[in-house]
Coordinates of C-alpha atoms in Angstrom, one line a residue:
M4 CA -3.2 11.7 0.5
K5 CA -4.7 12.7 -2.9
D6 CA -3.7 16.4 -2.4
R7 CA -0.1 15.4 -1.8
T8 CA -0.1 13.3 -4.9
A9 CA -1.4 16.1 -7.0
I10 CA 1.2 18.5 -5.6
I11 CA 4.0 16.1 -6.4
L12 CA 2.7 15.6 -9.9
L13 CA 2.5 19.3 -10.5
F14 CA 6.0 19.8 -9.1
L15 CA 7.4 17.1 -11.4
F16 CA 5.6 18.6 -14.4
A17 CA 7.2 22.0 -13.6
L18 CA 10.6 20.4 -13.4
L19 CA 10.0 18.8 -16.8
C20 CA 9.0 22.2 -18.4
W21 CA 12.0 23.9 -16.8
S22 CA 14.3 21.2 -18.2
A23 CA 12.8 21.4 -21.7
F24 CA 13.3 25.2 -22.0
D25 CA 16.7 25.2 -20.2
G26 CA 19.0 25.3 -23.2
H27 CA 21.1 22.2 -24.0
G28 CA 18.5 19.6 -23.1
G29 CA 20.2 18.4 -19.9
T30 CA 22.7 16.2 -21.8
L31 CA 26.3 17.2 -22.3
F32 CA 28.9 14.9 -23.8
M33 CA 32.5 15.7 -23.1
V34 CA 35.6 14.5 -25.1
N35 CA 39.0 15.3 -23.5
G36 CA 37.4 18.1 -21.5
D37 CA 35.8 19.8 -24.5
P38 CA 32.0 19.7 -25.1
A39 CA 31.1 17.6 -28.2
D40 CA 28.5 19.2 -30.4
G41 CA 28.8 17.7 -33.9
P42 CA 27.0 14.7 -35.5
L43 CA 30.0 12.4 -35.1
E44 CA 30.4 13.2 -31.5
A45 CA 26.7 12.6 -31.0
L46 CA 27.0 9.2 -32.7
I47 CA 30.0 8.3 -30.5
G48 CA 27.9 9.2 -27.4
L49 CA 25.0 7.2 -28.7
V50 CA 27.2 4.1 -29.3
F51 CA 28.8 4.4 -25.8
A52 CA 25.3 4.8 -24.2
G53 CA 23.9 1.9 -26.2
G54 CA 26.9 -0.2 -25.4
G55 CA 26.4 0.5 -21.7
I56 CA 22.8 -0.5 -21.9
M57 CA 23.6 -3.7 -23.7
L58 CA 26.3 -4.5 -21.1
A59 CA 23.8 -3.8 -18.3
G60 CA 21.3 -6.1 -19.9
F61 CA 23.9 -8.9 -20.3
I62 CA 24.9 -8.5 -16.7
L63 CA 21.3 -8.6 -15.6
L64 CA 20.8 -11.9 -17.5
L65 CA 23.8 -13.4 -15.8
V66 CA 22.8 -12.3 -12.4
G67 CA 19.2 -13.5 -12.9
G68 CA 20.5 -16.9 -14.0
L69 CA 22.8 -17.1 -10.9
L70 CA 20.0 -16.2 -8.6
A71 CA 17.7 -18.7 -10.2
I72 CA 20.3 -21.5 -9.6
V73 CA 21.0 -20.3 -6.0
F74 CA 17.3 -20.0 -5.1
A75 CA 16.5 -23.4 -6.7
G76 CA 19.3 -25.0 -4.7
V77 CA 18.0 -23.4 -1.5
G78 CA 14.4 -24.5 -2.4
I79 CA 15.6 -28.1 -2.9
V80 CA 17.4 -28.1 0.4
C81 CA 14.3 -26.7 2.1
A82 CA 12.1 -29.3 0.5
G83 CA 14.5 -32.1 1.5
G84 CA 14.6 -30.7 5.1
L85 CA 10.8 -30.7 5.2
A86 CA 10.5 -34.2 3.8
F87 CA 13.1 -35.4 6.4
G88 CA 11.2 -33.7 9.2
A89 CA 7.9 -35.2 8.1
L90 CA 9.6 -38.7 8.1
V91 CA 10.9 -38.1 11.6
V92 CA 7.5 -37.0 12.8
A93 CA 5.8 -40.0 11.2
L94 CA 8.3 -42.4 12.8
V95 CA 7.8 -40.8 16.2
V96 CA 4.0 -40.8 15.9
A97 CA 3.6 -44.3 14.3
P98 CA 3.6 -46.2 17.6
F99 CA 0.8 -44.0 18.9
L100 CA -1.3 -44.7 15.7
L101 CA -1.3 -48.5 16.1
P102 CA -4.5 -48.6 18.2
L103 CA -6.2 -46.7 15.4
L104 CA -5.3 -49.5 13.0
L105 CA -7.1 -52.2 15.1
P106 CA -10.6 -51.6 13.7
L107 CA -9.2 -51.6 10.2
A108 CA -7.5 -54.9 10.8
V109 CA -10.7 -56.4 12.2
I110 CA -12.7 -55.3 9.1
W111 CA -10.0 -56.6 6.8
Y112 CA -10.0 -60.0 8.6
L113 CA -13.8 -60.4 8.5
A114 CA -13.9 -59.5 4.7
R115 CA -11.1 -62.0 4.0
R116 CA -12.8 -64.7 6.0
A117 CA -16.1 -64.1 4.2
R118 CA -14.3 -64.6 0.9
R119 CA -12.6 -67.9 1.9
Q120 CA -15.8 -69.7 3.1
P121 CA -17.4 -71.7 0.3
R122 CA -21.0 -71.0 -0.4
I123 CA -23.5 -73.7 0.4
A124 CA -26.5 -73.7 -1.9

């Protein structure tokens, strides 16, 4: 695995060197079919590229907000479904739990009876 990674990194470095010494730097801006090579054309290309990046950032913010709303809604529905399921399970199991409450009821009755009797000194 490490040999494969080293080979891939060397290949990518070779591609980078080839691109650096190729000639026009790998970027070509065309206006009406003619290559643009002056400073004004470079500025226009920079503005268009920056505008595209700003538009992409704005779109990513909107999509992120939409996904947050959708997933929050799905989460609320899931939490409500789990709460409803727990309520149904508790209602089904409640009659079977009544015998477990009998010792607690006896202890509560004895404690209450002990409090009501007046102390004779």
